[in-house]
Tab-separated table of C-alpha atoms and ligand atoms in Angstrom:
chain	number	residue	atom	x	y	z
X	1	UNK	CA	93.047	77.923	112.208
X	2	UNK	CA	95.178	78.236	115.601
X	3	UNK	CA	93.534	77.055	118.493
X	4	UNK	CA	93.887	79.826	121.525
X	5	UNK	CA	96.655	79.410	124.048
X	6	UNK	CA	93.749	80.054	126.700
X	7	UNK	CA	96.041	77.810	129.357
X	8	UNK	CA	99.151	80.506	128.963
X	9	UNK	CA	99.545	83.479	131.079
X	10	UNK	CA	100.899	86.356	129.392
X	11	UNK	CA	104.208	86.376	131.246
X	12	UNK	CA	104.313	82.630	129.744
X	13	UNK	CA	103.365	83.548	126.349
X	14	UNK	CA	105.724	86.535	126.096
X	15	UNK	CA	108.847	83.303	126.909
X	16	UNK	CA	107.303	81.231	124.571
X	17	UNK	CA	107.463	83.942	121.926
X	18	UNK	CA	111.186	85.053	123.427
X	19	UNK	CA	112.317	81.107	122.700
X	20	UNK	CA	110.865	80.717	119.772
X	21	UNK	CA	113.052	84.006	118.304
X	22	UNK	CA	115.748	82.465	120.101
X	23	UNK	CA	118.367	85.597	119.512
X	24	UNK	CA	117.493	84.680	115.569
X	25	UNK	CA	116.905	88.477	114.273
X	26	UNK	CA	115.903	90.125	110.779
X	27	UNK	CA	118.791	90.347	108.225
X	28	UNK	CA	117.355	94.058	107.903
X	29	UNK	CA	116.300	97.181	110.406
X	30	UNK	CA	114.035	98.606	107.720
X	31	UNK	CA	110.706	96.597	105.754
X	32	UNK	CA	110.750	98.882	102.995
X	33	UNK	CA	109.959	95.611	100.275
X	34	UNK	CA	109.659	92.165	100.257
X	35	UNK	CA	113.598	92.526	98.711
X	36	UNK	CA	114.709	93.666	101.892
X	37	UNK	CA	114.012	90.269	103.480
X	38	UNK	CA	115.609	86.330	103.163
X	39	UNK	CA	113.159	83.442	103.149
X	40	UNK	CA	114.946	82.804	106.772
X	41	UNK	CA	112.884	86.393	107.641
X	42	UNK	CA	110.043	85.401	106.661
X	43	UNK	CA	110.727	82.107	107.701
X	44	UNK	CA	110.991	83.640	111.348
X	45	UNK	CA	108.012	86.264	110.984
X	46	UNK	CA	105.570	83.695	110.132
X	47	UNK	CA	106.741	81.298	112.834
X	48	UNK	CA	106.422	84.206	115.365
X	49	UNK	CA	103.070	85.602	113.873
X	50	UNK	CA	101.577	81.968	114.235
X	51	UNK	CA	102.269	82.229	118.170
X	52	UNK	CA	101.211	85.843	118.280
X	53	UNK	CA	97.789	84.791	116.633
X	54	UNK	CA	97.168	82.301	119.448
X	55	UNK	CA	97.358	85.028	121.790
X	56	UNK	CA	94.017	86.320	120.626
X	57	UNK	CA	93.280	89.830	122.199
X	58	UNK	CA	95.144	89.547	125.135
X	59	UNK	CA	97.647	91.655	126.360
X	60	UNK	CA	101.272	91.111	125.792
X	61	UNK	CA	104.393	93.385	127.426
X	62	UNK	CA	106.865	92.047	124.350
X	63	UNK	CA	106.632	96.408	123.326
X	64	UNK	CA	106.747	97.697	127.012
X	65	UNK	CA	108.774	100.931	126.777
X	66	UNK	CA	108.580	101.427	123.128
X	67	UNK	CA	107.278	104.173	120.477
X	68	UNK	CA	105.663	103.011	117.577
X	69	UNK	CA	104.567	105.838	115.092
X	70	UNK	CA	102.056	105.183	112.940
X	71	UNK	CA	102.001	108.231	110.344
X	72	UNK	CA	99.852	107.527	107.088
X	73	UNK	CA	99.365	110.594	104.663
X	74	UNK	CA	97.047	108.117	102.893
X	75	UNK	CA	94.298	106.613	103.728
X	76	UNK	CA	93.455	103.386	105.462
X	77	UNK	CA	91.148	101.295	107.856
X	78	UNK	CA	92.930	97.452	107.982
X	79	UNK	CA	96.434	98.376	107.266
X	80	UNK	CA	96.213	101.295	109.998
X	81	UNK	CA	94.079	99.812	112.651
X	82	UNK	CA	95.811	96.586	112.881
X	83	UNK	CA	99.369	98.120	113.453
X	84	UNK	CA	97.830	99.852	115.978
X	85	UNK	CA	96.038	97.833	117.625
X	86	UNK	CA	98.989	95.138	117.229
X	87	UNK	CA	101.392	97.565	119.144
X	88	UNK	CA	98.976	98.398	121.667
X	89	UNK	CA	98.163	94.936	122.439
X	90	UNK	CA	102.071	94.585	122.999
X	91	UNK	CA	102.763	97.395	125.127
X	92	UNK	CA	103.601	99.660	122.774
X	93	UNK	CA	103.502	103.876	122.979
X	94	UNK	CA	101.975	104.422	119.623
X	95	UNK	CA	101.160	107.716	118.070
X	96	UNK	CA	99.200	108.184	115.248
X	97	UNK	CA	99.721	110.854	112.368
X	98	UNK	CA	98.003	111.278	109.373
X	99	UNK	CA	98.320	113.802	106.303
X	100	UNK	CA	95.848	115.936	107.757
X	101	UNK	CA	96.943	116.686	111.221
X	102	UNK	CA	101.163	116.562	109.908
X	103	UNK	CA	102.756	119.910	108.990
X	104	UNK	CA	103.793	118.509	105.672
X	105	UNK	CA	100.249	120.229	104.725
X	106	UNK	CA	102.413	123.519	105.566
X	107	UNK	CA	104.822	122.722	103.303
X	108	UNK	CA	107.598	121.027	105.439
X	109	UNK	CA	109.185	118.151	103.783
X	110	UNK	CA	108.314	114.225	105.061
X	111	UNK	CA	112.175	114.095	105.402
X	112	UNK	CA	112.560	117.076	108.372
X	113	UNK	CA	108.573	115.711	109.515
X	114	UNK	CA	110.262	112.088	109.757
X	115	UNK	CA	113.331	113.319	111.566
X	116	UNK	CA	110.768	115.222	113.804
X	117	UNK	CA	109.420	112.042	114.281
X	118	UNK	CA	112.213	109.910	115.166
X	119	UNK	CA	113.671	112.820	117.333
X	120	UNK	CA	111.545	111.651	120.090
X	121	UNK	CA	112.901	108.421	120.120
X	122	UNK	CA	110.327	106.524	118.132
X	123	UNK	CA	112.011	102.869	117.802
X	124	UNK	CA	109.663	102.258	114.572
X	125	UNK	CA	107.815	104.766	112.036
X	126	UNK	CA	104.850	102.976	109.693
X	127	UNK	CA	104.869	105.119	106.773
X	128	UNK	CA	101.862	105.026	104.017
X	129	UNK	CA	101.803	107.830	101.074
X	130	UNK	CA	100.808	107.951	97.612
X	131	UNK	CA	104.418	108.600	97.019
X	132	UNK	CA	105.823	105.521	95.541
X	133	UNK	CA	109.741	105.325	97.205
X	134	UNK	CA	109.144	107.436	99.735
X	135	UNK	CA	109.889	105.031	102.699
X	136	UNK	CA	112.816	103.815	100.810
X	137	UNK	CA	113.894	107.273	100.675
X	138	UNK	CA	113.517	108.409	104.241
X	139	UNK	CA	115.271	105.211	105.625
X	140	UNK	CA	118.589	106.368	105.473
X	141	UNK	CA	117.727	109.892	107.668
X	142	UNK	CA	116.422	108.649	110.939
X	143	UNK	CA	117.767	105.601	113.194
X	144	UNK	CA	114.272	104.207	113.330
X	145	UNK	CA	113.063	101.198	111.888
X	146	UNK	CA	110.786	101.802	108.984
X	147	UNK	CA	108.048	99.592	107.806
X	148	UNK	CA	106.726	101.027	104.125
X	149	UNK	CA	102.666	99.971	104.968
X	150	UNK	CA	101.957	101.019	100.888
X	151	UNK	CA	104.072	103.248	98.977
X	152	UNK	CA	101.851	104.855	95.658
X	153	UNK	CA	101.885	101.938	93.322
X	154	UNK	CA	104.805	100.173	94.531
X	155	UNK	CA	104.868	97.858	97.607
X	156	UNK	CA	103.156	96.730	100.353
X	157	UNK	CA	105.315	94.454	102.021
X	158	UNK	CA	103.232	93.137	105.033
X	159	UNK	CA	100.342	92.874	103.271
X	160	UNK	CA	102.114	90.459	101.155
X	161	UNK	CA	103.518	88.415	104.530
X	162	UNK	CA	100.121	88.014	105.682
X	163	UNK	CA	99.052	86.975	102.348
X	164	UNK	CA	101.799	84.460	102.428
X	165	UNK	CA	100.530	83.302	106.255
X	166	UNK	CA	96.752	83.359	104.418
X	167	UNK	CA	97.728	80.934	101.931
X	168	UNK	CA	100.130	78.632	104.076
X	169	UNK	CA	97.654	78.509	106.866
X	170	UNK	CA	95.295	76.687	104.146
X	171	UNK	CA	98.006	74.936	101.648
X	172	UNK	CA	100.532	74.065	104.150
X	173	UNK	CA	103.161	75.658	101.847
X	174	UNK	CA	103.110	77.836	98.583
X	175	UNK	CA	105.832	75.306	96.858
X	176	UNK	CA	104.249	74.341	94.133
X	177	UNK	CA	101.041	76.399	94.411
X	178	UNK	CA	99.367	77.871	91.207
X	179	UNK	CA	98.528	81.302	92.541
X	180	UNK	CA	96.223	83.800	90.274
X	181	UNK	CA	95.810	87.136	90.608
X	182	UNK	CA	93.314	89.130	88.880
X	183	UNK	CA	92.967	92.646	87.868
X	184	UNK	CA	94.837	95.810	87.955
X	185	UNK	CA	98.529	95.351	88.530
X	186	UNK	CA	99.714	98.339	86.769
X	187	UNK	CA	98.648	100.722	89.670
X	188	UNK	CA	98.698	98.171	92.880
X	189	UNK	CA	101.374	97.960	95.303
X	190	UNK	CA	99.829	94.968	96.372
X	191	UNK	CA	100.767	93.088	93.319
X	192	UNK	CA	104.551	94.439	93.660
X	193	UNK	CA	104.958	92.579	97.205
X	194	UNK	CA	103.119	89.485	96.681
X	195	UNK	CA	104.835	88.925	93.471
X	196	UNK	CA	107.967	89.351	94.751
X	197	UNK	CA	107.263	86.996	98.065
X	198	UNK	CA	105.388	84.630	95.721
X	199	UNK	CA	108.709	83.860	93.793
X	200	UNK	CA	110.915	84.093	96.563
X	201	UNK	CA	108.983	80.942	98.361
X	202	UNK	CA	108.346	78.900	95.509
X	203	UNK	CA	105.041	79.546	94.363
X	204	UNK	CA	104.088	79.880	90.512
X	205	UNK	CA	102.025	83.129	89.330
X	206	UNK	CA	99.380	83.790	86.695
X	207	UNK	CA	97.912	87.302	85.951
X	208	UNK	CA	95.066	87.461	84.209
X	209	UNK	CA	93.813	90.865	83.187
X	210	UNK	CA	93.588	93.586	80.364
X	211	UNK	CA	96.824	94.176	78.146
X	212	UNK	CA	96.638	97.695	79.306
X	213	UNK	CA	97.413	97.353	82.951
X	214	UNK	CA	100.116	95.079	82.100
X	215	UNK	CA	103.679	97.095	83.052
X	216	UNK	CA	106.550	96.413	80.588
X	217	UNK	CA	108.869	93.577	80.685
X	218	UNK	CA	107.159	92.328	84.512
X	219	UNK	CA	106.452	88.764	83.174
X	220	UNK	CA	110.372	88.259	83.136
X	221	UNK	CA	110.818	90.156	85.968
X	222	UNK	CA	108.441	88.229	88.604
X	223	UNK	CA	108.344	84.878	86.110
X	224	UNK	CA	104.684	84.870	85.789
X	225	UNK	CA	102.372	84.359	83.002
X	226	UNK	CA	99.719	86.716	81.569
X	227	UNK	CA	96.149	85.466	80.564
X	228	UNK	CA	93.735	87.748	79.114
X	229	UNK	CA	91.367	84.676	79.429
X	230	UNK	CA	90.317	84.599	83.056
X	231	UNK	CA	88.748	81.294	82.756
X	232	UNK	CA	92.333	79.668	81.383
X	233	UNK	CA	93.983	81.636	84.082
X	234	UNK	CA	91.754	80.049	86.949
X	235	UNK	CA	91.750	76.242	85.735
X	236	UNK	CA	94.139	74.863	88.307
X	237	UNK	CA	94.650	77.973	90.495
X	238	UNK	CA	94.727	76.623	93.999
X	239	UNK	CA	94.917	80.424	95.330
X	240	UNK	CA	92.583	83.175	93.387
X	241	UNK	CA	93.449	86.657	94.381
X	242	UNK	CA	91.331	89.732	93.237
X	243	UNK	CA	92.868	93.240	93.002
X	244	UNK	CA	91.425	95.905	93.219
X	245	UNK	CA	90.527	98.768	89.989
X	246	UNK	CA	92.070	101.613	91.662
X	247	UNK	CA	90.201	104.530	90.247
X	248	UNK	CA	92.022	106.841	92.587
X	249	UNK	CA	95.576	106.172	90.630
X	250	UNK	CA	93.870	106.172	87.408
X	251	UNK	CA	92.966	102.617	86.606
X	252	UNK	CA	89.812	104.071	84.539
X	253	UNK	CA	91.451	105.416	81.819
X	254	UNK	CA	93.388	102.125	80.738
X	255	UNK	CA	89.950	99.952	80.637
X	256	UNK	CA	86.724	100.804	78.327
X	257	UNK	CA	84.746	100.798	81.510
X	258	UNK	CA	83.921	99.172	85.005
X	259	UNK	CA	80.609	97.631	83.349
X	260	UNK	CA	83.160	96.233	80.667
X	261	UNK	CA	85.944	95.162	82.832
X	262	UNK	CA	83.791	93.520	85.361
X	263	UNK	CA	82.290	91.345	82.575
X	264	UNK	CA	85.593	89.778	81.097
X	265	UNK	CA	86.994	89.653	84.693
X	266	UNK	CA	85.459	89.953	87.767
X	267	UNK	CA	84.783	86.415	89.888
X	268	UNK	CA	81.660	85.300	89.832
X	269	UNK	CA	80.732	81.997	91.600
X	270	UNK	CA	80.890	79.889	87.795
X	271	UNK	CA	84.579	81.442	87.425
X	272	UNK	CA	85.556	80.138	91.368
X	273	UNK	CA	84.423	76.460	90.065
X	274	UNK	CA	87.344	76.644	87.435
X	275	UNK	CA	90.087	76.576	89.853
X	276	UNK	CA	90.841	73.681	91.638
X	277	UNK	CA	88.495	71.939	94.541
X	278	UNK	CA	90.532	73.128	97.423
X	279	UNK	CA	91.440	76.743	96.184
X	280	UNK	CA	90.742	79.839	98.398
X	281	UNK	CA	89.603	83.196	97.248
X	282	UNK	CA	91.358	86.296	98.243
X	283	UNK	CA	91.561	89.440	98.114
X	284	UNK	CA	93.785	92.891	99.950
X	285	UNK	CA	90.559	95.058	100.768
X	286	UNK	CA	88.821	96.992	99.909
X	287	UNK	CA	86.795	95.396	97.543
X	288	UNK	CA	84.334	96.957	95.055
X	289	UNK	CA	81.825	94.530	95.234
X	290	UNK	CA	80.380	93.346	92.169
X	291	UNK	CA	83.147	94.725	89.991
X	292	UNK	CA	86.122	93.071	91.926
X	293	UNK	CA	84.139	90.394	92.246
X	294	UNK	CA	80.820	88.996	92.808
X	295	UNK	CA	78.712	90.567	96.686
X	296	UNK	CA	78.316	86.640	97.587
X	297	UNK	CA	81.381	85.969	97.760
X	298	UNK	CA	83.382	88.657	98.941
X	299	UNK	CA	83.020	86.994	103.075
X	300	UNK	CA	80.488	84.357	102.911
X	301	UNK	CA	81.333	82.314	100.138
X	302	UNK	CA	82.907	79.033	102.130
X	303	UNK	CA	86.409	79.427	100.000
X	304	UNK	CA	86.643	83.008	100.733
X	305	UNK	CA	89.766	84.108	103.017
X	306	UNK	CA	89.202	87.507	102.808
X	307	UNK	CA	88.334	88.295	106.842
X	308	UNK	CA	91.519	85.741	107.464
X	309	UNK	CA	93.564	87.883	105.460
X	310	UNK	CA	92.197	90.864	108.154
X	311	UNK	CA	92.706	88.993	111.130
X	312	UNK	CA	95.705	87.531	110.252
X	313	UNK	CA	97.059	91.191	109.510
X	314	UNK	CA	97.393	91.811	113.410
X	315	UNK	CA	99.664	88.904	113.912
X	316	UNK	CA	102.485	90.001	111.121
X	317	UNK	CA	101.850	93.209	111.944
X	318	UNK	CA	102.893	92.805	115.682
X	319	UNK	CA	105.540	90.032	114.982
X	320	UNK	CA	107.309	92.842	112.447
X	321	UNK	CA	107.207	95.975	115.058
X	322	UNK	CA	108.607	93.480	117.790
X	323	UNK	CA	110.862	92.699	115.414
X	324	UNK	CA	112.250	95.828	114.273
X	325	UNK	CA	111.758	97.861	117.596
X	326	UNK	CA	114.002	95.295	119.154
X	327	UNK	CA	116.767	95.506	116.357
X	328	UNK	CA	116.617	99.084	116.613
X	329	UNK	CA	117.101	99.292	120.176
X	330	UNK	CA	120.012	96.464	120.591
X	331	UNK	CA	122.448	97.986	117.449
X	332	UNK	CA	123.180	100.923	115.648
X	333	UNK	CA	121.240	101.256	112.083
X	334	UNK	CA	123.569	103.944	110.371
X	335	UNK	CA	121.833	107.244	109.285
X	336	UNK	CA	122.469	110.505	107.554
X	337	UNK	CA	121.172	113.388	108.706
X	338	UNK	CA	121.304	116.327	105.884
J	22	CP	N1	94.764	96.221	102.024
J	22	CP	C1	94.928	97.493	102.475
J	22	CP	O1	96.023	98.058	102.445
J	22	CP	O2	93.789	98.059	102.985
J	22	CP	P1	93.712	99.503	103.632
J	22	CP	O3	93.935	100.505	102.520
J	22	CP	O4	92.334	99.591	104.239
J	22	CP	O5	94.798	99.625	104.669
């Protein structure tokens, strides 16, 4: 954990984060995946997010002047609230949208709604939809920054970097790290960032779950190993990460049942033990308790990361709106407008 920078005013923090970024800026203006970023990126978004979680809850002016839209057609409590509380807590103008309130519900399209959007000068639009692409879609219409927070069952890139700050914070790096994940990766975007971050810096993957929510051809594509035996899959995991069954994308119809599925796979306190001494569980949120994994250890449990995983949320979040708003602002991201 990061001790507090209690002694700092803000006007000192904000120059300590300002050296620290020391002109070095994204390779990108657009987080759409964990592809659109070099291991110097993320390199320089956890360095900054480690000095942004020292800051605690205080105020910061690093977003003073800028317009951060948040617009999620899906739902969301972490992923939401922490980008918006992260750009508030920097300054940031931030508007919030969801699928309800937006007049794609009257049929307009998300790419005239985005361009709407970005119309009023918005330096960054946060985009979350069942619609897997979307984001990647949009990017090229409107000069704003956009960061994809979870497209359908694609990716979810900065839930992967604060994964990746999760599991560094603990290991000290993921080179060389046995990482499992367990459960649904057929329908979770979740799995489609993290596995592409975890090979990027080094780490090693394991999946262990059913045959049926396995997607073609991904253990050559992400260089990870299936298990269908959770307990072989845990013995010398020093990370175990729970996904969730996403009954809302179908995940129901490729298992014979929760009952069943929770059986062969959920964690349960005996499973933990299998993995090594210093391992930490974790897991995106929500979790189904006692099908994802056993109540007791879902926050309690003293390997557990899960409220980490939360709190560190707010720092990424914050470091990648900085970030982007600041790209955006300083050059010209070429756009189309059709
Ligand atoms: N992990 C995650 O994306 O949670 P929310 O759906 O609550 O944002």
């Amino acid at each position: 954990m990061s001790s507090l920078n209690i002694g700092l005013s803000a006007q000192e923090q904000e120059e300590k984060l300002v050296r620290i970024r020391n002109n070095r800026d994204l390779s990108t203006f657009d987080v759409v995946s964990i592809d659109d970023l070099t291991v110097e990126d993320i390199h320089l978004i956890l360095e900054i997010a480690d000095e942004m979680k020292k800051s605690g809850t205080r105020k910061l002016g690093l977003l003073k002047g800028a317009t951060i839209v948040n617009a999620f057609y899906e739902n969301s409590t972490r992923t939401k609230t922490s980008f918006e509380m992260a750009g508030k807590h920097l300054g940031a103008d931030t508007i919030n949208m969801s699928g309800s309130s937006s007049s794609a519900k009257k049929g307009e399209s998300y790419q005239d709604t985005t361009m709407t959007l970005a119309a009023y000068g918005a330096q960054v639009i946060i985009m979350r939809s069942e619609y897997s692409g979307l984001p990647e879609q949009l990017k090229k219409h409107v000069p704003a920054a956009i960061i994809n927070a979870g497209d359908g069952w694609h990716e979810h890139p900065s839930q992967a970097l604060l994964d990746l700050k999760t599991m560094i914070d603990h290991h000290g790096t993921i080179e060389g790290k046995v990482i499992t994940m367990v459960g649904d990766i057929m329908h979770s975007r979740v799995f489609g960032s993290v596995a592409r971050i975890i090979k990027k810096m080094g780490g090693t993957l394991r999946v262990a779950c059913p045959l049926t929510f396995v997607p073609e051809n991904v253990e050559n594509i992400f260089d990870i190993e299936i298990f269908t035996d959770i307990e072989k899959a845990l013995i010398g995991a020093d990370v175990v990460y729970s996904l969730r069954v996403q009954e809302e994308r179908g995940s129901g119809g490729f298992i014979p049942s929760l009952r069943e599925y929770s059986k062969t796979f959920g964690i349960t306190k005996d499973r933990l033990e299998l993995a090594n001494e210093n391992a930490i569980l974790m897991h995106p949120g929500p979790v189904i308790r006692d099908i994802d994994m056993h109540s007791a250890l879902v926050t309690i449990d003293s390997k557990s990361r899960v409220l980490d995983q939360v709190e560190n949320g707010m720092a990424i979040r914050g470091t990648l709106q900085w970030l982007l708003a600041d790209r955006c602002d300083g050059k010209i991201k070429q756009c189309v407008r059709v």
